[in-house]
Amino acid sequence: AAVAKGEVEMGNKEKARECPRMKKFEQYGCDLEESAYEMATKCADPNVENVNWFMSTAANKKLAAIEAMEAWYSEITKGHMEQKTGSQNLLLPELNIRQFARMVWDTNTQMGCGIHECSAKPKNIAWYANMDRVWANMEIQFT
């Protein structure tokens, strides 16, 4: 809600603009969880598009997932979005807010996560979906 209301302070100490089109996640995506789990079981190379690895020292998978989500969300406190007229809230690579942007993308309506152990290191993959597309969004590796 803070993002939608324009209450998020960015790394440059300015507030992000309001996001009136941002949708609330109405439900957890069990189908997305299944897809994320299938992706995680492949123990794939992390050097692919739309995958982010996060190393965690949390005591369990639930806490590690929370830690990863908080790290991705907090990207905005280190980076920022341009707020000039005509360029507000554009996602540019040099802003270093890719995972934050994917978490709050205005057309996302569902989220699902899957966890699988690869070489004794669990991987968590989160998928987001809107009405007409689904994509792999983030992958976490726990220690």
JSON list of C-alpha atoms in Angstrom, two decimals:
[
{"chain": "A", "resi": 1, "resn": "ALA", "atom": "CA", "xyz": [0.00, 0.00, 0.00]},
{"chain": "A", "resi": 2, "resn": "ALA", "atom": "CA", "xyz": [2.89, 2.39, 0.71]},
{"chain": "A", "resi": 3, "resn": "VAL", "atom": "CA", "xyz": [4.07, 2.14, -2.90]},
{"chain": "A", "resi": 4, "resn": "ALA", "atom": "CA", "xyz": [0.59, 2.75, -4.31]},
{"chain": "A", "resi": 5, "resn": "LYS", "atom": "CA", "xyz": [0.13, 5.77, -2.03]},
{"chain": "A", "resi": 6, "resn": "GLY", "atom": "CA", "xyz": [3.49, 7.33, -2.93]},
{"chain": "A", "resi": 7, "resn": "GLU", "atom": "CA", "xyz": [4.83, 6.94, 0.61]},
{"chain": "A", "resi": 8, "resn": "VAL", "atom": "CA", "xyz": [8.05, 5.09, -0.27]},
{"chain": "A", "resi": 9, "resn": "GLU", "atom": "CA", "xyz": [11.27, 7.06, 0.25]},
{"chain": "A", "resi": 10, "resn": "MET", "atom": "CA", "xyz": [13.88, 6.28, -2.37]},
{"chain": "A", "resi": 11, "resn": "GLY", "atom": "CA", "xyz": [17.66, 6.25, -2.00]},
{"chain": "A", "resi": 12, "resn": "ASN", "atom": "CA", "xyz": [17.85, 9.87, -3.17]},
{"chain": "A", "resi": 13, "resn": "LYS", "atom": "CA", "xyz": [15.56, 10.84, -0.22]},
{"chain": "A", "resi": 14, "resn": "GLU", "atom": "CA", "xyz": [12.65, 11.75, -2.53]},
{"chain": "A", "resi": 15, "resn": "LYS", "atom": "CA", "xyz": [9.26, 10.08, -2.36]},
{"chain": "A", "resi": 16, "resn": "ALA", "atom": "CA", "xyz": [8.22, 7.89, -5.28]},
{"chain": "A", "resi": 17, "resn": "ARG", "atom": "CA", "xyz": [5.14, 9.04, -7.14]},
{"chain": "A", "resi": 18, "resn": "GLU", "atom": "CA", "xyz": [1.80, 7.44, -6.41]},
{"chain": "A", "resi": 19, "resn": "CYS", "atom": "CA", "xyz": [0.95, 4.31, -8.39]},
{"chain": "A", "resi": 20, "resn": "PRO", "atom": "CA", "xyz": [-2.84, 4.43, -8.77]},
{"chain": "A", "resi": 21, "resn": "ARG", "atom": "CA", "xyz": [-2.88, 1.47, -11.21]},
{"chain": "A", "resi": 22, "resn": "MET", "atom": "CA", "xyz": [-1.03, -0.83, -8.82]},
{"chain": "A", "resi": 23, "resn": "LYS", "atom": "CA", "xyz": [-3.08, -3.90, -7.98]},
{"chain": "A", "resi": 24, "resn": "LYS", "atom": "CA", "xyz": [-3.36, -5.69, -4.66]},
{"chain": "A", "resi": 25, "resn": "PHE", "atom": "CA", "xyz": [-2.45, -9.38, -4.74]},
{"chain": "A", "resi": 26, "resn": "GLU", "atom": "CA", "xyz": [-5.92, -10.88, -4.37]},
{"chain": "A", "resi": 27, "resn": "GLN", "atom": "CA", "xyz": [-4.74, -14.45, -3.92]},
{"chain": "A", "resi": 28, "resn": "TYR", "atom": "CA", "xyz": [-1.72, -16.66, -3.66]},
{"chain": "A", "resi": 29, "resn": "GLY", "atom": "CA", "xyz": [-1.02, -18.40, -6.98]},
{"chain": "A", "resi": 30, "resn": "CYS", "atom": "CA", "xyz": [-0.91, -22.15, -6.37]},
{"chain": "A", "resi": 31, "resn": "ASP", "atom": "CA", "xyz": [-0.33, -22.72, -10.12]},
{"chain": "A", "resi": 32, "resn": "LEU", "atom": "CA", "xyz": [2.52, -20.21, -9.97]},
{"chain": "A", "resi": 33, "resn": "GLU", "atom": "CA", "xyz": [3.94, -22.03, -6.96]},
{"chain": "A", "resi": 34, "resn": "GLU", "atom": "CA", "xyz": [3.92, -25.27, -8.93]},
{"chain": "A", "resi": 35, "resn": "SER", "atom": "CA", "xyz": [5.70, -23.60, -11.86]},
{"chain": "A", "resi": 36, "resn": "ALA", "atom": "CA", "xyz": [8.24, -22.02, -9.52]},
{"chain": "A", "resi": 37, "resn": "TYR", "atom": "CA", "xyz": [8.87, -25.37, -7.86]},
{"chain": "A", "resi": 38, "resn": "GLU", "atom": "CA", "xyz": [9.38, -27.06, -11.24]},
{"chain": "A", "resi": 39, "resn": "MET", "atom": "CA", "xyz": [11.91, -24.37, -12.17]},
{"chain": "A", "resi": 40, "resn": "ALA", "atom": "CA", "xyz": [13.70, -24.78, -8.83]},
{"chain": "A", "resi": 41, "resn": "THR", "atom": "CA", "xyz": [14.00, -28.56, -9.24]},
{"chain": "A", "resi": 42, "resn": "LYS", "atom": "CA", "xyz": [16.10, -28.00, -12.36]},
{"chain": "A", "resi": 43, "resn": "CYS", "atom": "CA", "xyz": [18.83, -26.40, -10.23]},
{"chain": "A", "resi": 44, "resn": "ALA", "atom": "CA", "xyz": [19.58, -24.25, -13.27]},
{"chain": "A", "resi": 45, "resn": "ASP", "atom": "CA", "xyz": [22.46, -21.90, -13.94]},
{"chain": "A", "resi": 46, "resn": "PRO", "atom": "CA", "xyz": [21.74, -18.61, -12.12]},
{"chain": "A", "resi": 47, "resn": "ASN", "atom": "CA", "xyz": [23.22, -16.55, -14.97]},
{"chain": "A", "resi": 48, "resn": "VAL", "atom": "CA", "xyz": [20.02, -16.25, -16.95]},
{"chain": "A", "resi": 49, "resn": "GLU", "atom": "CA", "xyz": [17.54, -13.45, -17.52]},
{"chain": "A", "resi": 50, "resn": "ASN", "atom": "CA", "xyz": [14.93, -12.81, -14.82]},
{"chain": "A", "resi": 51, "resn": "VAL", "atom": "CA", "xyz": [16.76, -14.76, -12.11]},
{"chain": "A", "resi": 52, "resn": "ASN", "atom": "CA", "xyz": [18.20, -13.29, -8.95]},
{"chain": "A", "resi": 53, "resn": "TRP", "atom": "CA", "xyz": [20.22, -15.22, -6.38]},
{"chain": "A", "resi": 54, "resn": "PHE", "atom": "CA", "xyz": [20.10, -14.26, -2.74]},
{"chain": "A", "resi": 55, "resn": "MET", "atom": "CA", "xyz": [22.40, -15.82, -0.14]},
{"chain": "A", "resi": 56, "resn": "SER", "atom": "CA", "xyz": [20.80, -16.11, 3.28]},
{"chain": "A", "resi": 57, "resn": "THR", "atom": "CA", "xyz": [21.98, -17.21, 6.70]},
{"chain": "A", "resi": 58, "resn": "ALA", "atom": "CA", "xyz": [18.45, -17.51, 8.09]},
{"chain": "A", "resi": 59, "resn": "ALA", "atom": "CA", "xyz": [17.60, -20.41, 10.39]},
{"chain": "A", "resi": 60, "resn": "ASN", "atom": "CA", "xyz": [14.92, -21.87, 8.11]},
{"chain": "A", "resi": 61, "resn": "LYS", "atom": "CA", "xyz": [13.41, -21.59, 4.63]},
{"chain": "A", "resi": 62, "resn": "LYS", "atom": "CA", "xyz": [10.51, -19.38, 5.73]},
{"chain": "A", "resi": 63, "resn": "LEU", "atom": "CA", "xyz": [12.82, -16.84, 7.37]},
{"chain": "A", "resi": 64, "resn": "ALA", "atom": "CA", "xyz": [15.19, -16.99, 4.40]},
{"chain": "A", "resi": 65, "resn": "ALA", "atom": "CA", "xyz": [12.33, -16.25, 2.00]},
{"chain": "A", "resi": 66, "resn": "ILE", "atom": "CA", "xyz": [11.26, -13.29, 4.16]},
{"chain": "A", "resi": 67, "resn": "GLU", "atom": "CA", "xyz": [14.85, -12.04, 4.26]},
{"chain": "A", "resi": 68, "resn": "ALA", "atom": "CA", "xyz": [15.14, -12.29, 0.47]},
{"chain": "A", "resi": 69, "resn": "MET", "atom": "CA", "xyz": [11.84, -10.49, -0.15]},
{"chain": "A", "resi": 70, "resn": "GLU", "atom": "CA", "xyz": [12.85, -7.72, 2.26]},
{"chain": "A", "resi": 71, "resn": "ALA", "atom": "CA", "xyz": [16.20, -7.37, 0.47]},
{"chain": "A", "resi": 72, "resn": "TRP", "atom": "CA", "xyz": [14.53, -7.12, -2.93]},
{"chain": "A", "resi": 73, "resn": "TYR", "atom": "CA", "xyz": [11.92, -4.65, -1.68]},
{"chain": "A", "resi": 74, "resn": "SER", "atom": "CA", "xyz": [14.58, -2.52, 0.01]},
{"chain": "A", "resi": 75, "resn": "GLU", "atom": "CA", "xyz": [16.41, -1.97, -3.30]},
{"chain": "A", "resi": 76, "resn": "ILE", "atom": "CA", "xyz": [14.39, 1.23, -3.61]},
{"chain": "A", "resi": 77, "resn": "THR", "atom": "CA", "xyz": [16.06, 2.63, -0.47]},
{"chain": "A", "resi": 78, "resn": "LYS", "atom": "CA", "xyz": [19.44, 2.36, -2.19]},
{"chain": "A", "resi": 79, "resn": "GLY", "atom": "CA", "xyz": [18.34, 3.23, -5.74]},
{"chain": "A", "resi": 80, "resn": "HIS", "atom": "CA", "xyz": [15.63, 5.48, -7.09]},
{"chain": "A", "resi": 81, "resn": "MET", "atom": "CA", "xyz": [13.25, 6.13, -9.98]},
{"chain": "A", "resi": 82, "resn": "GLU", "atom": "CA", "xyz": [13.38, 9.25, -12.09]},
{"chain": "A", "resi": 83, "resn": "GLN", "atom": "CA", "xyz": [10.45, 11.49, -11.16]},
{"chain": "A", "resi": 84, "resn": "LYS", "atom": "CA", "xyz": [10.72, 14.17, -13.85]},
{"chain": "A", "resi": 85, "resn": "THR", "atom": "CA", "xyz": [7.64, 14.71, -16.00]},
{"chain": "A", "resi": 86, "resn": "GLY", "atom": "CA", "xyz": [7.74, 12.25, -18.87]},
{"chain": "A", "resi": 87, "resn": "SER", "atom": "CA", "xyz": [10.14, 9.86, -17.17]},
{"chain": "A", "resi": 88, "resn": "GLN", "atom": "CA", "xyz": [8.50, 9.14, -13.83]},
{"chain": "A", "resi": 89, "resn": "ASN", "atom": "CA", "xyz": [8.75, 5.60, -12.54]},
{"chain": "A", "resi": 90, "resn": "LEU", "atom": "CA", "xyz": [10.57, 4.25, -15.60]},
{"chain": "A", "resi": 91, "resn": "LEU", "atom": "CA", "xyz": [12.58, 1.12, -14.92]},
{"chain": "A", "resi": 92, "resn": "LEU", "atom": "CA", "xyz": [16.12, 1.77, -16.13]},
{"chain": "A", "resi": 93, "resn": "PRO", "atom": "CA", "xyz": [18.96, -0.74, -15.55]},
{"chain": "A", "resi": 94, "resn": "GLU", "atom": "CA", "xyz": [21.30, 1.85, -14.05]},
{"chain": "A", "resi": 95, "resn": "LEU", "atom": "CA", "xyz": [18.83, 2.54, -11.24]},
{"chain": "A", "resi": 96, "resn": "ASN", "atom": "CA", "xyz": [19.49, -0.90, -9.67]},
{"chain": "A", "resi": 97, "resn": "ILE", "atom": "CA", "xyz": [15.91, -1.55, -8.58]},
{"chain": "A", "resi": 98, "resn": "ARG", "atom": "CA", "xyz": [15.04, -4.51, -10.83]},
{"chain": "A", "resi": 99, "resn": "GLN", "atom": "CA", "xyz": [13.69, -6.86, -8.14]},
{"chain": "A", "resi": 100, "resn": "PHE", "atom": "CA", "xyz": [11.82, -4.07, -6.35]},
{"chain": "A", "resi": 101, "resn": "ALA", "atom": "CA", "xyz": [10.18, -3.07, -9.63]},
{"chain": "A", "resi": 102, "resn": "ARG", "atom": "CA", "xyz": [9.11, -6.63, -10.37]},
{"chain": "A", "resi": 103, "resn": "MET", "atom": "CA", "xyz": [7.57, -6.97, -6.93]},
{"chain": "A", "resi": 104, "resn": "VAL", "atom": "CA", "xyz": [5.43, -3.86, -7.32]},
{"chain": "A", "resi": 105, "resn": "TRP", "atom": "CA", "xyz": [4.70, -3.98, -11.08]},
{"chain": "A", "resi": 106, "resn": "ASP", "atom": "CA", "xyz": [1.26, -2.48, -11.64]},
{"chain": "A", "resi": 107, "resn": "THR", "atom": "CA", "xyz": [-0.21, -5.38, -13.63]},
{"chain": "A", "resi": 108, "resn": "ASN", "atom": "CA", "xyz": [0.79, -8.20, -11.26]},
{"chain": "A", "resi": 109, "resn": "THR", "atom": "CA", "xyz": [-2.20, -9.88, -9.69]},
{"chain": "A", "resi": 110, "resn": "GLN", "atom": "CA", "xyz": [-0.76, -13.07, -8.18]},
{"chain": "A", "resi": 111, "resn": "MET", "atom": "CA", "xyz": [2.41, -14.45, -6.67]},
{"chain": "A", "resi": 112, "resn": "GLY", "atom": "CA", "xyz": [3.60, -17.98, -5.99]},
{"chain": "A", "resi": 113, "resn": "CYS", "atom": "CA", "xyz": [6.87, -19.34, -4.59]},
{"chain": "A", "resi": 114, "resn": "GLY", "atom": "CA", "xyz": [8.52, -22.76, -4.73]},
{"chain": "A", "resi": 115, "resn": "ILE", "atom": "CA", "xyz": [11.50, -24.09, -2.76]},
{"chain": "A", "resi": 116, "resn": "HIS", "atom": "CA", "xyz": [13.75, -27.03, -3.61]},
{"chain": "A", "resi": 117, "resn": "GLU", "atom": "CA", "xyz": [17.16, -28.14, -2.34]},
{"chain": "A", "resi": 118, "resn": "CYS", "atom": "CA", "xyz": [20.00, -28.24, -4.84]},
{"chain": "A", "resi": 119, "resn": "SER", "atom": "CA", "xyz": [23.33, -29.48, -3.46]},
{"chain": "A", "resi": 120, "resn": "ALA", "atom": "CA", "xyz": [22.06, -28.92, 0.10]},
{"chain": "A", "resi": 121, "resn": "LYS", "atom": "CA", "xyz": [21.23, -25.29, -0.67]},
{"chain": "A", "resi": 122, "resn": "PRO", "atom": "CA", "xyz": [17.50, -24.58, -1.06]},
{"chain": "A", "resi": 123, "resn": "LYS", "atom": "CA", "xyz": [16.40, -22.41, -3.94]},
{"chain": "A", "resi": 124, "resn": "ASN", "atom": "CA", "xyz": [13.26, -20.32, -3.78]},
{"chain": "A", "resi": 125, "resn": "ILE", "atom": "CA", "xyz": [11.76, -18.99, -6.98]},
{"chain": "A", "resi": 126, "resn": "ALA", "atom": "CA", "xyz": [8.96, -16.43, -6.97]},
{"chain": "A", "resi": 127, "resn": "TRP", "atom": "CA", "xyz": [6.69, -16.05, -9.96]},
{"chain": "A", "resi": 128, "resn": "TYR", "atom": "CA", "xyz": [4.36, -13.13, -10.61]},
{"chain": "A", "resi": 129, "resn": "ALA", "atom": "CA", "xyz": [1.44, -13.10, -13.01]},
{"chain": "A", "resi": 130, "resn": "ASN", "atom": "CA", "xyz": [-0.98, -10.72, -14.60]},
{"chain": "A", "resi": 131, "resn": "MET", "atom": "CA", "xyz": [-3.90, -11.44, -16.84]},
{"chain": "A", "resi": 132, "resn": "ASP", "atom": "CA", "xyz": [-1.95, -12.30, -19.98]},
{"chain": "A", "resi": 133, "resn": "ARG", "atom": "CA", "xyz": [1.54, -13.41, -19.01]},
{"chain": "A", "resi": 134, "resn": "VAL", "atom": "CA", "xyz": [3.53, -15.33, -16.45]},
{"chain": "A", "resi": 135, "resn": "TRP", "atom": "CA", "xyz": [7.29, -15.17, -16.01]},
{"chain": "A", "resi": 136, "resn": "ALA", "atom": "CA", "xyz": [10.01, -16.41, -13.72]},
{"chain": "A", "resi": 137, "resn": "ASN", "atom": "CA", "xyz": [10.95, -13.49, -11.59]},
{"chain": "A", "resi": 138, "resn": "MET", "atom": "CA", "xyz": [13.38, -14.24, -8.81]},
{"chain": "A", "resi": 139, "resn": "GLU", "atom": "CA", "xyz": [15.44, -17.08, -7.50]},
{"chain": "A", "resi": 140, "resn": "ILE", "atom": "CA", "xyz": [17.05, -17.26, -4.08]},
{"chain": "A", "resi": 141, "resn": "GLN", "atom": "CA", "xyz": [19.84, -19.53, -2.95]},
{"chain": "A", "resi": 142, "resn": "PHE", "atom": "CA", "xyz": [20.04, -20.11, 0.79]},
{"chain": "A", "resi": 143, "resn": "THR", "atom": "CA", "xyz": [23.17, -21.10, 2.70]}
]
